[in-house]
PDB file of C-alpha atoms and ligand atoms in Angstrom:
ATOM      1  CA  MET S   1      31.520 -11.025  22.839  1.00  0.00           C
ATOM      2  CA  THR S   2      26.993 -11.594  23.307  1.00  0.00           C
ATOM      3  CA  ASP S   3      24.897 -13.530  21.434  1.00  0.00           C
ATOM      4  CA  ALA S   4      22.503 -10.333  21.376  1.00  0.00           C
ATOM      5  CA  PRO S   5      20.704  -9.465  18.516  1.00  0.00           C
ATOM      6  CA  ALA S   6      22.608  -5.828  17.146  1.00  0.00           C
ATOM      7  CA  ALA S   7      20.696  -3.443  18.144  1.00  0.00           C
ATOM      8  CA  ARG S   8      18.540  -1.753  15.751  1.00  0.00           C
ATOM      9  CA  ASP S   9      19.719   1.720  15.128  1.00  0.00           C
ATOM     10  CA  PRO S  10      16.984   4.736  16.052  1.00  0.00           C
ATOM     11  CA  ALA S  11      17.226   7.027  13.094  1.00  0.00           C
ATOM     12  CA  THR S  12      17.032   3.382  10.334  1.00  0.00           C
ATOM     13  CA  SER S  13      13.969   5.241   8.779  1.00  0.00           C
ATOM     14  CA  LEU S  14      10.591   2.765   8.155  1.00  0.00           C
ATOM     15  CA  TYR S  15      11.192   3.376   4.760  1.00  0.00           C
ATOM     16  CA  ASP S  16      14.689   1.331   5.480  1.00  0.00           C
ATOM     17  CA  ARG S  17      13.447  -1.259   7.396  1.00  0.00           C
ATOM     18  CA  ALA S  18      10.674  -1.555   4.127  1.00  0.00           C
ATOM     19  CA  GLY S  19      13.404  -2.125   1.539  1.00  0.00           C
ATOM     20  CA  GLY S  20      13.595   0.994   0.344  1.00  0.00           C
ATOM     21  CA  ALA S  21      13.497   1.463  -3.048  1.00  0.00           C
ATOM     22  CA  SER S  22      13.402  -2.547  -4.530  1.00  0.00           C
ATOM     23  CA  GLY S  23      11.710  -3.349  -1.667  1.00  0.00           C
ATOM     24  CA  ILE S  24       8.547  -1.025  -1.820  1.00  0.00           C
ATOM     25  CA  ALA S  25       7.672  -2.116  -5.421  1.00  0.00           C
ATOM     26  CA  ALA S  26       8.138  -4.703  -4.817  1.00  0.00           C
ATOM     27  CA  ILE S  27       5.333  -4.674  -2.314  1.00  0.00           C
ATOM     28  CA  ALA S  28       3.692  -2.699  -4.970  1.00  0.00           C
ATOM     29  CA  ASN S  29       4.130  -4.808  -7.690  1.00  0.00           C
ATOM     30  CA  ARG S  30       2.887  -8.466  -5.350  1.00  0.00           C
ATOM     31  CA  PHE S  31       0.280  -6.292  -4.513  1.00  0.00           C
ATOM     32  CA  TYR S  32      -1.258  -5.406  -8.381  1.00  0.00           C
ATOM     33  CA  ASP S  33      -0.599  -8.796  -9.487  1.00  0.00           C
ATOM     34  CA  LEU S  34      -2.663 -10.560  -6.787  1.00  0.00           C
ATOM     35  CA  ILE S  35      -5.682  -8.433  -7.805  1.00  0.00           C
ATOM     36  CA  GLU S  36      -4.454  -8.196 -11.614  1.00  0.00           C
ATOM     37  CA  GLN S  37      -4.839 -12.296 -10.978  1.00  0.00           C
ATOM     38  CA  GLU S  38      -6.582 -13.440  -8.725  1.00  0.00           C
ATOM     39  CA  PRO S  39     -10.703 -13.618  -8.923  1.00  0.00           C
ATOM     40  CA  GLU S  40     -11.195 -12.957  -4.601  1.00  0.00           C
ATOM     41  CA  TYR S  41     -10.510  -8.954  -6.010  1.00  0.00           C
ATOM     42  CA  ALA S  42     -12.062  -8.476  -9.368  1.00  0.00           C
ATOM     43  CA  GLU S  43     -14.898  -6.239  -7.299  1.00  0.00           C
ATOM     44  CA  LEU S  44     -11.697  -4.231  -6.554  1.00  0.00           C
ATOM     45  CA  ARG S  45     -10.167  -4.900  -9.621  1.00  0.00           C
ATOM     46  CA  ALA S  46     -12.978  -3.290 -11.902  1.00  0.00           C
ATOM     47  CA  MET S  47     -12.632  -0.089  -9.779  1.00  0.00           C
ATOM     48  CA  HIS S  48      -9.173   0.300 -11.369  1.00  0.00           C
ATOM     49  CA  ALA S  49      -7.739   1.470 -15.488  1.00  0.00           C
ATOM     50  CA  PRO S  50      -7.428  -0.995 -17.395  1.00  0.00           C
ATOM     51  CA  ASP S  51      -3.623  -0.491 -17.641  1.00  0.00           C
ATOM     52  CA  LEU S  52      -2.159  -1.122 -14.280  1.00  0.00           C
ATOM     53  CA  LEU S  53       1.529   0.530 -14.871  1.00  0.00           C
ATOM     54  CA  PRO S  54       0.546   3.933 -13.724  1.00  0.00           C
ATOM     55  CA  ILE S  55      -0.864   3.341 -10.438  1.00  0.00           C
ATOM     56  CA  ARG S  56       1.795   1.039 -10.409  1.00  0.00           C
ATOM     57  CA  VAL S  57       4.402   3.378  -9.938  1.00  0.00           C
ATOM     58  CA  SER S  58       1.907   5.786  -8.223  1.00  0.00           C
ATOM     59  CA  LEU S  59       1.340   3.403  -5.020  1.00  0.00           C
ATOM     60  CA  THR S  60       5.127   2.931  -4.731  1.00  0.00           C
ATOM     61  CA  GLU S  61       5.859   6.008  -4.924  1.00  0.00           C
ATOM     62  CA  PHE S  62       3.131   7.115  -2.508  1.00  0.00           C
ATOM     63  CA  LEU S  63       4.728   4.654  -0.249  1.00  0.00           C
ATOM     64  CA  SER S  64       8.249   5.269  -0.456  1.00  0.00           C
ATOM     65  CA  ALA S  65       6.771   8.766   0.587  1.00  0.00           C
ATOM     66  CA  TRP S  66       4.657   8.193   3.976  1.00  0.00           C
ATOM     67  CA  LEU S  67       7.398   5.517   5.267  1.00  0.00           C
ATOM     68  CA  GLY S  68       9.877   8.555   5.199  1.00  0.00           C
ATOM     69  CA  GLY S  69      11.578   8.854   1.890  1.00  0.00           C
ATOM     70  CA  PRO S  70      11.385   9.756  -1.532  1.00  0.00           C
ATOM     71  CA  ARG S  71       8.252  12.420  -1.754  1.00  0.00           C
ATOM     72  CA  THR S  72       8.022  12.385  -5.463  1.00  0.00           C
ATOM     73  CA  TRP S  73       4.332  11.407  -5.123  1.00  0.00           C
ATOM     74  CA  PHE S  74       3.745  14.792  -3.028  1.00  0.00           C
ATOM     75  CA  GLU S  75       6.171  16.497  -5.001  1.00  0.00           C
ATOM     76  CA  GLU S  76       4.020  15.518  -8.282  1.00  0.00           C
ATOM     77  CA  ARG S  77       0.635  16.315  -6.524  1.00  0.00           C
ATOM     78  CA  PRO S  78       0.806  20.001  -5.067  1.00  0.00           C
ATOM     79  CA  GLY S  79      -2.239  19.055  -2.102  1.00  0.00           C
ATOM     80  CA  ARG S  80      -3.327  16.156  -3.081  1.00  0.00           C
ATOM     81  CA  CYS S  81      -4.869  14.003   0.228  1.00  0.00           C
ATOM     82  CA  ILE S  82      -5.421  10.569  -0.323  1.00  0.00           C
ATOM     83  CA  MET S  83      -8.189  10.447   1.496  1.00  0.00           C
ATOM     84  CA  SER S  84     -10.338  12.705  -0.299  1.00  0.00           C
ATOM     85  CA  ALA S  85      -9.452  11.394  -3.498  1.00  0.00           C
ATOM     86  CA  HIS S  86     -10.893   8.028  -2.961  1.00  0.00           C
ATOM     87  CA  ARG S  87     -13.659   9.183  -0.784  1.00  0.00           C
ATOM     88  CA  ALA S  88     -14.972  10.746  -4.612  1.00  0.00           C
ATOM     89  CA  MET S  89     -14.279   6.412  -5.652  1.00  0.00           C
ATOM     90  CA  ASP S  90     -17.118   5.012  -4.337  1.00  0.00           C
ATOM     91  CA  VAL S  91     -15.258   2.895  -1.690  1.00  0.00           C
ATOM     92  CA  THR S  92     -16.907  -0.026  -0.062  1.00  0.00           C
ATOM     93  CA  GLN S  93     -16.617  -2.067   2.932  1.00  0.00           C
ATOM     94  CA  ARG S  94     -16.443  -5.300   0.641  1.00  0.00           C
ATOM     95  CA  THR S  95     -13.523  -3.645  -1.702  1.00  0.00           C
ATOM     96  CA  ALA S  96     -11.769  -1.495   1.093  1.00  0.00           C
ATOM     97  CA  ALA S  97     -11.621  -5.347   2.679  1.00  0.00           C
ATOM     98  CA  GLN S  98     -10.322  -6.513  -0.513  1.00  0.00           C
ATOM     99  CA  TRP S  99      -7.780  -3.778  -0.736  1.00  0.00           C
ATOM    100  CA  VAL S 100      -6.754  -4.339   3.187  1.00  0.00           C
ATOM    101  CA  HIS S 101      -6.887  -8.306   2.176  1.00  0.00           C
ATOM    102  CA  ALA S 102      -4.760  -7.908  -0.810  1.00  0.00           C
ATOM    103  CA  MET S 103      -1.954  -5.598   1.248  1.00  0.00           C
ATOM    104  CA  SER S 104      -1.067  -8.390   4.118  1.00  0.00           C
ATOM    105  CA  ARG S 105      -0.181 -10.762   1.345  1.00  0.00           C
ATOM    106  CA  ALA S 106       1.735  -8.524  -0.853  1.00  0.00           C
ATOM    107  CA  LEU S 107       3.386  -7.602   2.892  1.00  0.00           C
ATOM    108  CA  ALA S 108       3.961 -10.962   3.953  1.00  0.00           C
ATOM    109  CA  GLU S 109       5.281 -12.365   0.597  1.00  0.00           C
ATOM    110  CA  ASN S 110       7.957  -9.825   0.439  1.00  0.00           C
ATOM    111  CA  ARG S 111       8.797 -10.614   4.229  1.00  0.00           C
ATOM    112  CA  ILE S 112       8.593  -8.028   5.515  1.00  0.00           C
ATOM    113  CA  GLU S 113       9.588  -7.403   9.522  1.00  0.00           C
ATOM    114  CA  PRO S 114       6.613  -8.713  11.117  1.00  0.00           C
ATOM    115  CA  ALA S 115       6.797  -5.203  13.627  1.00  0.00           C
ATOM    116  CA  LEU S 116       6.629  -3.054  10.740  1.00  0.00           C
ATOM    117  CA  GLY S 117       4.129  -5.754   8.682  1.00  0.00           C
ATOM    118  CA  ARG S 118       1.607  -4.657  11.773  1.00  0.00           C
ATOM    119  CA  GLN S 119       1.960  -1.423  11.919  1.00  0.00           C
ATOM    120  CA  MET S 120       1.188  -1.448   8.086  1.00  0.00           C
ATOM    121  CA  GLN S 121      -1.321  -3.416   8.851  1.00  0.00           C
ATOM    122  CA  GLN S 122      -3.226  -1.683  11.064  1.00  0.00           C
ATOM    123  CA  ALA S 123      -2.625   2.184   9.695  1.00  0.00           C
ATOM    124  CA  PHE S 124      -3.884   0.478   5.718  1.00  0.00           C
ATOM    125  CA  LEU S 125      -6.352  -0.685   7.496  1.00  0.00           C
ATOM    126  CA  GLY S 126      -8.057   2.746   9.231  1.00  0.00           C
ATOM    127  CA  MET S 127      -7.489   4.556   6.191  1.00  0.00           C
ATOM    128  CA  ALA S 128      -9.563   2.408   4.193  1.00  0.00           C
ATOM    129  CA  ASN S 129     -12.011   2.444   6.680  1.00  0.00           C
ATOM    130  CA  GLY S 130     -12.066   6.108   6.560  1.00  0.00           C
ATOM    131  CA  MET S 131     -12.070   5.842   2.429  1.00  0.00           C
ATOM    132  CA  ILE S 132     -15.510   4.905   2.757  1.00  0.00           C
ATOM    133  CA  PRO S 133     -18.114   7.236   1.934  1.00  0.00           C
ATOM    134  CA  ARG S 134     -21.054   7.445   4.524  1.00  0.00           C
TER     135      ARG S 134
HETATM  136  C1  LIG M   1      -9.491   1.062   1.081  1.00  0.00           C
HETATM  137  C2  LIG M   1      -9.839   0.671  -0.273  1.00  0.00           C
HETATM  138  C3  LIG M   1      -9.744   0.774  -1.206  1.00  0.00           C
HETATM  139  C4  LIG M   1     -10.003   0.628  -2.005  1.00  0.00           C
HETATM  140  C5  LIG M   1     -10.813   0.612  -3.524  1.00  0.00           C
HETATM  141  C6  LIG M   1      -8.751   1.614  -3.403  1.00  0.00           C
HETATM  142  C7  LIG M   1      -9.249   1.828  -5.455  1.00  0.00           C
HETATM  143  C8  LIG M   1      -8.532   2.899  -5.582  1.00  0.00           C
HETATM  144  C9  LIG M   1      -8.715   3.589  -7.223  1.00  0.00           C
HETATM  145  C10 LIG M   1     -10.150   2.936  -7.641  1.00  0.00           C
HETATM  146  C11 LIG M   1      -8.077   4.717  -7.971  1.00  0.00           C
HETATM  147  C12 LIG M   1      -7.550   4.598  -8.848  1.00  0.00           C
HETATM  148  C13 LIG M   1      -6.809   3.808  -9.620  1.00  0.00           C
HETATM  149  C14 LIG M   1      -7.150   3.694 -11.364  1.00  0.00           C
HETATM  150  O1  LIG M   1      -7.130   4.960 -11.831  1.00  0.00           O
HETATM  151  O2  LIG M   1      -6.537   2.907 -12.102  1.00  0.00           O
HETATM  152  C15 LIG M   1      -6.820   4.661  -6.456  1.00  0.00           C
HETATM  153  C16 LIG M   1      -5.727   5.242  -6.774  1.00  0.00           C
HETATM  154  C17 LIG M   1      -4.736   5.171  -6.095  1.00  0.00           C
HETATM  155  N1  LIG M   1      -4.472   4.759  -4.597  1.00  0.00           N
HETATM  156 FE1  LIG M   1      -5.955   3.722  -3.619  1.00  0.00          FE
HETATM  157  N2  LIG M   1      -7.483   2.383  -3.513  1.00  0.00           N
HETATM  158  C18 LIG M   1      -8.020   1.921  -2.230  1.00  0.00           C
HETATM  159  C19 LIG M   1      -7.189   2.179  -0.497  1.00  0.00           C
HETATM  160  C20 LIG M   1      -5.859   2.645  -0.585  1.00  0.00           C
HETATM  161  C21 LIG M   1      -5.053   3.319   0.139  1.00  0.00           C
HETATM  162  C22 LIG M   1      -5.022   2.687   2.066  1.00  0.00           C
HETATM  163  C23 LIG M   1      -3.490   3.309  -0.088  1.00  0.00           C
HETATM  164  C24 LIG M   1      -2.558   4.169   0.399  1.00  0.00           C
HETATM  165  C25 LIG M   1      -1.547   3.495   1.289  1.00  0.00           C
HETATM  166  C26 LIG M   1      -4.321   4.183  -1.713  1.00  0.00           C
HETATM  167  C27 LIG M   1      -3.318   4.183  -2.318  1.00  0.00           C
HETATM  168  C28 LIG M   1      -3.240   4.861  -3.661  1.00  0.00           C
HETATM  169  C29 LIG M   1      -2.698   5.422  -4.656  1.00  0.00           C
HETATM  170  C30 LIG M   1      -1.269   5.759  -4.606  1.00  0.00           C
HETATM  171  C31 LIG M   1      -3.491   5.930  -6.083  1.00  0.00           C
HETATM  172  C32 LIG M   1      -2.651   6.661  -6.952  1.00  0.00           C
HETATM  173  C33 LIG M   1      -3.150   7.690  -6.487  1.00  0.00           C
HETATM  174  C34 LIG M   1      -2.912   9.241  -7.875  1.00  0.00           C
HETATM  175  O3  LIG M   1      -1.499   8.734  -7.680  1.00  0.00           O
HETATM  176  O4  LIG M   1      -3.315  10.199  -7.678  1.00  0.00           O
HETATM  177  N3  LIG M   1      -5.224   3.161  -2.173  1.00  0.00           N
HETATM  178  N4  LIG M   1      -7.141   3.822  -5.410  1.00  0.00           N
END
């Protein structure tokens, strides 16, 4: 017997570590709840359609595929590139920072494993910066 924590199964996907379907939906929903409710994200909110339901689903499906889960988002949008799509959206430094900030709160509030949360944050920061047209 040992008191050491069980080693994580290296085969466990990022998708599973992020909570699978329900965990990732909870992160995406909290993210858009914050954007809807908090005045500090007003500029980011104003860029989105009045009804956030479709994008709640879309972000959940995108993140699921991005983390190695079901590929529905990509299968339903053949050839679509998330970076190119955003470069046409007039993302600014301010709205990119709002996106990353709200997402970091959504990850923390959903108690994502800290090491995975940091990895995701780093990746989102890089993506968000790359979405600002230059
Ligand atoms: C850099 C800051 C970002 C801004 C300002 C931004 C803004 C937007 C806007 C305005 C839309 C269209 C929403 C609508 O029509 O209601 C959108 C769509 C979307 N965004 Fe972002 N976004 C950002 C970063 C990201 C990042 C980093 C990801 C992924 C990790 C992401 C994932 C998505 C997805 C999946 C969609 C839906 C696209 C589709 O279904 O075709 N966004 N975003």
